[in-house]
Amino acid sequence: MECLFCKIANKEIRDNVVYEDEKTVAFLDINPRADGHTMVISRVHSNNILDLDDKETAPLFLTLKRVTAMIDKALKPDGFTIGINHGSSAGQAVDHLHIHVIPRWKNDGGSSIHGVVGNPPRESLDAIAEKIKNSNK
Ligand code: 5GP
Ligand code: ZN
């Protein structure tokens, strides 16, 4: 397996792991955008959230919550931006699902998730909602 994050999870590559359990691992981003910028992953490889086995989903989100609480206690940020770059168009560079936990401080110069893109829809919200609802049938 050539996947970088699988190698980190398997300890084939040394990294700053801050939390691990049977199902998940959390480690510091090598190019942090802020103090404590952490990535949370499942030990099971999946490219993205759509490929993630349902039974791995709850443990991943439990670890996300636990690690966010750990960072909150350790570094006392004013807030967090938590997110996934899903797909290369969205900026995903490593094809192993990872959730970024980025501590935020007042006046840190960053923006909200709304700053990531400004591509307003051309269709009505009703039409878009209908499409999404119908996809579940
Ligand atoms: P993406 O754009 O795929 O959401 O983010 C990938 C992240 O992985 C980047 O923030 C990058 O800094 C981080 N990264 C890349 N290689 C390594 C590595 O070897 N170790 C760690 N800890 N992070 C890495
Ligand atoms: Zn992997």
JSON list of C-alpha atoms and ligand atoms in Angstrom, two decimals:
[
{"chain": "A", "resi": 1, "resn": "MET", "atom": "CA", "xyz": [0.00, 0.00, 0.00]},
{"chain": "A", "resi": 2, "resn": "GLU", "atom": "CA", "xyz": [1.58, 3.27, -1.17]},
{"chain": "A", "resi": 3, "resn": "CYS", "atom": "CA", "xyz": [-0.84, 5.57, 0.62]},
{"chain": "A", "resi": 4, "resn": "LEU", "atom": "CA", "xyz": [0.98, 8.16, 2.75]},
{"chain": "A", "resi": 5, "resn": "PHE", "atom": "CA", "xyz": [-1.68, 8.35, 5.46]},
{"chain": "A", "resi": 6, "resn": "CYS", "atom": "CA", "xyz": [-1.97, 4.53, 5.64]},
{"chain": "A", "resi": 7, "resn": "LYS", "atom": "CA", "xyz": [1.78, 4.52, 6.24]},
{"chain": "A", "resi": 8, "resn": "ILE", "atom": "CA", "xyz": [1.42, 7.09, 9.03]},
{"chain": "A", "resi": 9, "resn": "ALA", "atom": "CA", "xyz": [-1.41, 5.05, 10.57]},
{"chain": "A", "resi": 10, "resn": "ASN", "atom": "CA", "xyz": [0.74, 1.89, 10.37]},
{"chain": "A", "resi": 11, "resn": "LYS", "atom": "CA", "xyz": [3.77, 3.71, 11.82]},
{"chain": "A", "resi": 12, "resn": "GLU", "atom": "CA", "xyz": [5.82, 3.04, 8.67]},
{"chain": "A", "resi": 13, "resn": "ILE", "atom": "CA", "xyz": [6.41, 6.82, 8.66]},
{"chain": "A", "resi": 14, "resn": "ARG", "atom": "CA", "xyz": [7.13, 8.70, 11.86]},
{"chain": "A", "resi": 15, "resn": "ASP", "atom": "CA", "xyz": [4.72, 11.53, 12.49]},
{"chain": "A", "resi": 16, "resn": "ASN", "atom": "CA", "xyz": [3.32, 13.67, 15.30]},
{"chain": "A", "resi": 17, "resn": "VAL", "atom": "CA", "xyz": [0.44, 11.43, 16.31]},
{"chain": "A", "resi": 18, "resn": "VAL", "atom": "CA", "xyz": [-1.62, 13.10, 19.04]},
{"chain": "A", "resi": 19, "resn": "TYR", "atom": "CA", "xyz": [-4.30, 10.43, 19.44]},
{"chain": "A", "resi": 20, "resn": "GLU", "atom": "CA", "xyz": [-4.90, 6.87, 18.22]},
{"chain": "A", "resi": 21, "resn": "ASP", "atom": "CA", "xyz": [-7.21, 4.00, 18.93]},
{"chain": "A", "resi": 22, "resn": "GLU", "atom": "CA", "xyz": [-8.20, 0.76, 17.25]},
{"chain": "A", "resi": 23, "resn": "LYS", "atom": "CA", "xyz": [-10.10, 2.49, 14.44]},
{"chain": "A", "resi": 24, "resn": "THR", "atom": "CA", "xyz": [-8.67, 5.99, 14.05]},
{"chain": "A", "resi": 25, "resn": "VAL", "atom": "CA", "xyz": [-5.55, 8.15, 14.21]},
{"chain": "A", "resi": 26, "resn": "ALA", "atom": "CA", "xyz": [-5.02, 11.90, 14.60]},
{"chain": "A", "resi": 27, "resn": "PHE", "atom": "CA", "xyz": [-1.74, 13.62, 13.74]},
{"chain": "A", "resi": 28, "resn": "LEU", "atom": "CA", "xyz": [-0.42, 17.14, 13.22]},
{"chain": "A", "resi": 29, "resn": "ASP", "atom": "CA", "xyz": [-0.42, 18.50, 9.67]},
{"chain": "A", "resi": 30, "resn": "ILE", "atom": "CA", "xyz": [3.18, 18.76, 8.44]},
{"chain": "A", "resi": 31, "resn": "ASN", "atom": "CA", "xyz": [2.37, 22.20, 6.95]},
{"chain": "A", "resi": 32, "resn": "PRO", "atom": "CA", "xyz": [0.14, 23.68, 9.64]},
{"chain": "A", "resi": 33, "resn": "ARG", "atom": "CA", "xyz": [-2.10, 26.65, 8.90]},
{"chain": "A", "resi": 34, "resn": "ALA", "atom": "CA", "xyz": [-2.29, 27.34, 12.64]},
{"chain": "A", "resi": 35, "resn": "ASP", "atom": "CA", "xyz": [-0.93, 25.97, 15.91]},
{"chain": "A", "resi": 36, "resn": "GLY", "atom": "CA", "xyz": [-2.45, 22.54, 16.48]},
{"chain": "A", "resi": 37, "resn": "HIS", "atom": "CA", "xyz": [-3.67, 22.00, 12.90]},
{"chain": "A", "resi": 38, "resn": "THR", "atom": "CA", "xyz": [-4.55, 18.32, 13.09]},
{"chain": "A", "resi": 39, "resn": "MET", "atom": "CA", "xyz": [-5.81, 15.65, 10.73]},
{"chain": "A", "resi": 40, "resn": "VAL", "atom": "CA", "xyz": [-8.18, 12.92, 11.83]},
{"chain": "A", "resi": 41, "resn": "ILE", "atom": "CA", "xyz": [-8.32, 9.72, 9.78]},
{"chain": "A", "resi": 42, "resn": "SER", "atom": "CA", "xyz": [-9.78, 6.24, 9.82]},
{"chain": "A", "resi": 43, "resn": "ARG", "atom": "CA", "xyz": [-7.23, 3.41, 9.79]},
{"chain": "A", "resi": 44, "resn": "VAL", "atom": "CA", "xyz": [-9.26, 1.88, 6.96]},
{"chain": "A", "resi": 45, "resn": "HIS", "atom": "CA", "xyz": [-8.33, 3.42, 3.63]},
{"chain": "A", "resi": 46, "resn": "SER", "atom": "CA", "xyz": [-11.05, 5.23, 1.71]},
{"chain": "A", "resi": 47, "resn": "ASN", "atom": "CA", "xyz": [-10.57, 8.05, -0.78]},
{"chain": "A", "resi": 48, "resn": "ASN", "atom": "CA", "xyz": [-13.37, 10.13, 0.62]},
{"chain": "A", "resi": 49, "resn": "ILE", "atom": "CA", "xyz": [-16.48, 10.13, 2.81]},
{"chain": "A", "resi": 50, "resn": "LEU", "atom": "CA", "xyz": [-18.59, 8.53, 0.08]},
{"chain": "A", "resi": 51, "resn": "ASP", "atom": "CA", "xyz": [-16.30, 5.48, 0.00]},
{"chain": "A", "resi": 52, "resn": "LEU", "atom": "CA", "xyz": [-16.06, 5.15, 3.77]},
{"chain": "A", "resi": 53, "resn": "ASP", "atom": "CA", "xyz": [-17.70, 2.03, 5.14]},
{"chain": "A", "resi": 54, "resn": "ASP", "atom": "CA", "xyz": [-20.70, 2.93, 7.32]},
{"chain": "A", "resi": 55, "resn": "LYS", "atom": "CA", "xyz": [-19.24, 1.11, 10.29]},
{"chain": "A", "resi": 56, "resn": "GLU", "atom": "CA", "xyz": [-16.11, 3.28, 10.19]},
{"chain": "A", "resi": 57, "resn": "THR", "atom": "CA", "xyz": [-18.07, 6.53, 10.08]},
{"chain": "A", "resi": 58, "resn": "ALA", "atom": "CA", "xyz": [-19.21, 6.78, 13.69]},
{"chain": "A", "resi": 59, "resn": "PRO", "atom": "CA", "xyz": [-15.74, 5.99, 15.13]},
{"chain": "A", "resi": 60, "resn": "LEU", "atom": "CA", "xyz": [-14.20, 8.64, 12.88]},
{"chain": "A", "resi": 61, "resn": "PHE", "atom": "CA", "xyz": [-16.61, 11.31, 14.04]},
{"chain": "A", "resi": 62, "resn": "LEU", "atom": "CA", "xyz": [-16.24, 10.29, 17.67]},
{"chain": "A", "resi": 63, "resn": "THR", "atom": "CA", "xyz": [-12.48, 10.74, 17.33]},
{"chain": "A", "resi": 64, "resn": "LEU", "atom": "CA", "xyz": [-13.03, 14.08, 15.62]},
{"chain": "A", "resi": 65, "resn": "LYS", "atom": "CA", "xyz": [-15.00, 15.21, 18.66]},
{"chain": "A", "resi": 66, "resn": "ARG", "atom": "CA", "xyz": [-12.45, 13.81, 21.12]},
{"chain": "A", "resi": 67, "resn": "VAL", "atom": "CA", "xyz": [-9.45, 15.36, 19.36]},
{"chain": "A", "resi": 68, "resn": "THR", "atom": "CA", "xyz": [-11.19, 18.73, 19.03]},
{"chain": "A", "resi": 69, "resn": "ALA", "atom": "CA", "xyz": [-11.80, 18.65, 22.78]},
{"chain": "A", "resi": 70, "resn": "MET", "atom": "CA", "xyz": [-8.13, 17.75, 23.41]},
{"chain": "A", "resi": 71, "resn": "ILE", "atom": "CA", "xyz": [-6.88, 20.65, 21.27]},
{"chain": "A", "resi": 72, "resn": "ASP", "atom": "CA", "xyz": [-9.40, 22.98, 22.90]},
{"chain": "A", "resi": 73, "resn": "LYS", "atom": "CA", "xyz": [-8.07, 22.07, 26.34]},
{"chain": "A", "resi": 74, "resn": "ALA", "atom": "CA", "xyz": [-4.40, 22.17, 25.35]},
{"chain": "A", "resi": 75, "resn": "LEU", "atom": "CA", "xyz": [-4.25, 25.31, 23.19]},
{"chain": "A", "resi": 76, "resn": "LYS", "atom": "CA", "xyz": [-7.39, 27.20, 24.20]},
{"chain": "A", "resi": 77, "resn": "PRO", "atom": "CA", "xyz": [-8.26, 28.58, 20.77]},
{"chain": "A", "resi": 78, "resn": "ASP", "atom": "CA", "xyz": [-11.25, 30.87, 20.28]},
{"chain": "A", "resi": 79, "resn": "GLY", "atom": "CA", "xyz": [-12.83, 28.46, 17.80]},
{"chain": "A", "resi": 80, "resn": "PHE", "atom": "CA", "xyz": [-12.18, 25.88, 15.08]},
{"chain": "A", "resi": 81, "resn": "THR", "atom": "CA", "xyz": [-12.62, 25.43, 11.39]},
{"chain": "A", "resi": 82, "resn": "ILE", "atom": "CA", "xyz": [-13.29, 21.75, 10.72]},
{"chain": "A", "resi": 83, "resn": "GLY", "atom": "CA", "xyz": [-13.47, 20.45, 7.18]},
{"chain": "A", "resi": 84, "resn": "ILE", "atom": "CA", "xyz": [-12.73, 18.00, 4.42]},
{"chain": "A", "resi": 85, "resn": "ASN", "atom": "CA", "xyz": [-11.25, 18.80, 1.02]},
{"chain": "A", "resi": 86, "resn": "HIS", "atom": "CA", "xyz": [-13.26, 16.27, -0.99]},
{"chain": "A", "resi": 87, "resn": "GLY", "atom": "CA", "xyz": [-11.90, 15.68, -4.50]},
{"chain": "A", "resi": 88, "resn": "SER", "atom": "CA", "xyz": [-9.11, 17.42, -6.38]},
{"chain": "A", "resi": 89, "resn": "SER", "atom": "CA", "xyz": [-11.43, 20.29, -7.44]},
{"chain": "A", "resi": 90, "resn": "ALA", "atom": "CA", "xyz": [-11.95, 21.00, -3.77]},
{"chain": "A", "resi": 91, "resn": "GLY", "atom": "CA", "xyz": [-8.21, 20.87, -3.07]},
{"chain": "A", "resi": 92, "resn": "GLN", "atom": "CA", "xyz": [-7.77, 17.28, -1.92]},
{"chain": "A", "resi": 93, "resn": "ALA", "atom": "CA", "xyz": [-4.10, 16.39, -2.33]},
{"chain": "A", "resi": 94, "resn": "VAL", "atom": "CA", "xyz": [-3.91, 13.16, -0.30]},
{"chain": "A", "resi": 95, "resn": "ASP", "atom": "CA", "xyz": [-6.38, 10.47, -1.38]},
{"chain": "A", "resi": 96, "resn": "HIS", "atom": "CA", "xyz": [-7.02, 9.07, 2.08]},
{"chain": "A", "resi": 97, "resn": "LEU", "atom": "CA", "xyz": [-10.05, 10.68, 3.71]},
{"chain": "A", "resi": 98, "resn": "HIS", "atom": "CA", "xyz": [-8.89, 13.14, 6.37]},
{"chain": "A", "resi": 99, "resn": "ILE", "atom": "CA", "xyz": [-10.71, 15.73, 8.42]},
{"chain": "A", "resi": 100, "resn": "HIS", "atom": "CA", "xyz": [-8.80, 18.94, 9.07]},
{"chain": "A", "resi": 101, "resn": "VAL", "atom": "CA", "xyz": [-9.20, 20.43, 12.55]},
{"chain": "A", "resi": 102, "resn": "ILE", "atom": "CA", "xyz": [-7.81, 23.96, 12.43]},
{"chain": "A", "resi": 103, "resn": "PRO", "atom": "CA", "xyz": [-7.80, 25.98, 15.66]},
{"chain": "A", "resi": 104, "resn": "ARG", "atom": "CA", "xyz": [-8.89, 29.57, 15.19]},
{"chain": "A", "resi": 105, "resn": "TRP", "atom": "CA", "xyz": [-8.10, 32.72, 17.14]},
{"chain": "A", "resi": 106, "resn": "LYS", "atom": "CA", "xyz": [-9.75, 36.11, 17.02]},
{"chain": "A", "resi": 107, "resn": "ASN", "atom": "CA", "xyz": [-8.09, 38.24, 14.34]},
{"chain": "A", "resi": 108, "resn": "ASP", "atom": "CA", "xyz": [-6.01, 35.33, 12.97]},
{"chain": "A", "resi": 109, "resn": "GLY", "atom": "CA", "xyz": [-6.53, 36.64, 9.43]},
{"chain": "A", "resi": 110, "resn": "GLY", "atom": "CA", "xyz": [-8.54, 33.62, 8.27]},
{"chain": "A", "resi": 111, "resn": "SER", "atom": "CA", "xyz": [-12.09, 33.51, 7.00]},
{"chain": "A", "resi": 112, "resn": "SER", "atom": "CA", "xyz": [-15.08, 31.27, 7.46]},
{"chain": "A", "resi": 113, "resn": "ILE", "atom": "CA", "xyz": [-15.95, 28.25, 5.32]},
{"chain": "A", "resi": 114, "resn": "HIS", "atom": "CA", "xyz": [-17.99, 30.69, 3.22]},
{"chain": "A", "resi": 115, "resn": "GLY", "atom": "CA", "xyz": [-14.71, 32.19, 2.07]},
{"chain": "A", "resi": 116, "resn": "VAL", "atom": "CA", "xyz": [-13.72, 28.94, 0.34]},
{"chain": "A", "resi": 117, "resn": "VAL", "atom": "CA", "xyz": [-15.92, 29.53, -2.72]},
{"chain": "A", "resi": 118, "resn": "GLY", "atom": "CA", "xyz": [-18.34, 32.08, -4.16]},
{"chain": "A", "resi": 119, "resn": "ASN", "atom": "CA", "xyz": [-20.29, 30.27, -6.86]},
{"chain": "A", "resi": 120, "resn": "PRO", "atom": "CA", "xyz": [-23.96, 31.21, -6.41]},
{"chain": "A", "resi": 121, "resn": "PRO", "atom": "CA", "xyz": [-26.55, 28.87, -7.97]},
{"chain": "A", "resi": 122, "resn": "ARG", "atom": "CA", "xyz": [-28.39, 29.77, -11.18]},
{"chain": "A", "resi": 123, "resn": "GLU", "atom": "CA", "xyz": [-31.38, 27.58, -10.30]},
{"chain": "A", "resi": 124, "resn": "SER", "atom": "CA", "xyz": [-33.85, 28.24, -7.50]},
{"chain": "A", "resi": 125, "resn": "LEU", "atom": "CA", "xyz": [-33.18, 26.72, -4.09]},
{"chain": "A", "resi": 126, "resn": "ASP", "atom": "CA", "xyz": [-36.51, 24.87, -4.41]},
{"chain": "A", "resi": 127, "resn": "ALA", "atom": "CA", "xyz": [-35.36, 23.20, -7.67]},
{"chain": "A", "resi": 128, "resn": "ILE", "atom": "CA", "xyz": [-32.01, 22.22, -6.19]},
{"chain": "A", "resi": 129, "resn": "ALA", "atom": "CA", "xyz": [-33.62, 20.87, -3.02]},
{"chain": "A", "resi": 130, "resn": "GLU", "atom": "CA", "xyz": [-36.01, 18.77, -5.16]},
{"chain": "A", "resi": 131, "resn": "LYS", "atom": "CA", "xyz": [-33.09, 17.23, -7.10]},
{"chain": "A", "resi": 132, "resn": "ILE", "atom": "CA", "xyz": [-31.27, 16.31, -3.92]},
{"chain": "A", "resi": 133, "resn": "LYS", "atom": "CA", "xyz": [-34.38, 14.88, -2.26]},
{"chain": "A", "resi": 134, "resn": "ASN", "atom": "CA", "xyz": [-35.24, 12.83, -5.39]},
{"chain": "A", "resi": 135, "resn": "SER", "atom": "CA", "xyz": [-31.75, 11.31, -5.50]},
{"chain": "A", "resi": 136, "resn": "ASN", "atom": "CA", "xyz": [-32.65, 9.41, -2.32]},
{"chain": "A", "resi": 137, "resn": "LYS", "atom": "CA", "xyz": [-35.57, 7.56, -4.00]},
{"chain": "B", "resi": 1, "resn": "5GP", "atom": "P1", "xyz": [-5.60, 18.00, 1.56]},
{"chain": "B", "resi": 1, "resn": "5GP", "atom": "O1", "xyz": [-5.34, 19.15, 0.63]},
{"chain": "B", "resi": 1, "resn": "5GP", "atom": "O2", "xyz": [-5.51, 16.67, 0.85]},
{"chain": "B", "resi": 1, "resn": "5GP", "atom": "O3", "xyz": [-6.89, 18.15, 2.32]},
{"chain": "B", "resi": 1, "resn": "5GP", "atom": "O4", "xyz": [-4.50, 18.09, 2.67]},
{"chain": "B", "resi": 1, "resn": "5GP", "atom": "C1", "xyz": [-3.43, 17.24, 2.75]},
{"chain": "B", "resi": 1, "resn": "5GP", "atom": "C2", "xyz": [-2.64, 17.71, 3.94]},
{"chain": "B", "resi": 1, "resn": "5GP", "atom": "O5", "xyz": [-1.68, 16.72, 4.25]},
{"chain": "B", "resi": 1, "resn": "5GP", "atom": "C3", "xyz": [-1.90, 19.01, 3.71]},
{"chain": "B", "resi": 1, "resn": "5GP", "atom": "O6", "xyz": [-2.38, 19.97, 4.63]},
{"chain": "B", "resi": 1, "resn": "5GP", "atom": "C4", "xyz": [-0.43, 18.66, 3.96]},
{"chain": "B", "resi": 1, "resn": "5GP", "atom": "O7", "xyz": [0.24, 19.65, 4.67]},
{"chain": "B", "resi": 1, "resn": "5GP", "atom": "C5", "xyz": [-0.54, 17.37, 4.75]},
{"chain": "B", "resi": 1, "resn": "5GP", "atom": "N1", "xyz": [0.57, 16.44, 4.57]},
{"chain": "B", "resi": 1, "resn": "5GP", "atom": "C6", "xyz": [1.13, 16.09, 3.39]},
{"chain": "B", "resi": 1, "resn": "5GP", "atom": "N2", "xyz": [2.11, 15.18, 3.62]},
{"chain": "B", "resi": 1, "resn": "5GP", "atom": "C7", "xyz": [2.14, 14.97, 4.96]},
{"chain": "B", "resi": 1, "resn": "5GP", "atom": "C8", "xyz": [2.94, 14.14, 5.82]},
{"chain": "B", "resi": 1, "resn": "5GP", "atom": "O8", "xyz": [3.83, 13.40, 5.38]},
{"chain": "B", "resi": 1, "resn": "5GP", "atom": "N3", "xyz": [2.70, 14.20, 7.15]},
{"chain": "B", "resi": 1, "resn": "5GP", "atom": "C9", "xyz": [1.73, 15.01, 7.66]},
{"chain": "B", "resi": 1, "resn": "5GP", "atom": "N4", "xyz": [1.56, 15.00, 8.98]},
{"chain": "B", "resi": 1, "resn": "5GP", "atom": "N5", "xyz": [0.96, 15.79, 6.88]},
{"chain": "B", "resi": 1, "resn": "5GP", "atom": "C10", "xyz": [1.16, 15.78, 5.55]},
{"chain": "B", "resi": 2, "resn": "ZN", "atom": "ZN", "xyz": [-4.66, 5.25, 2.91]}
]
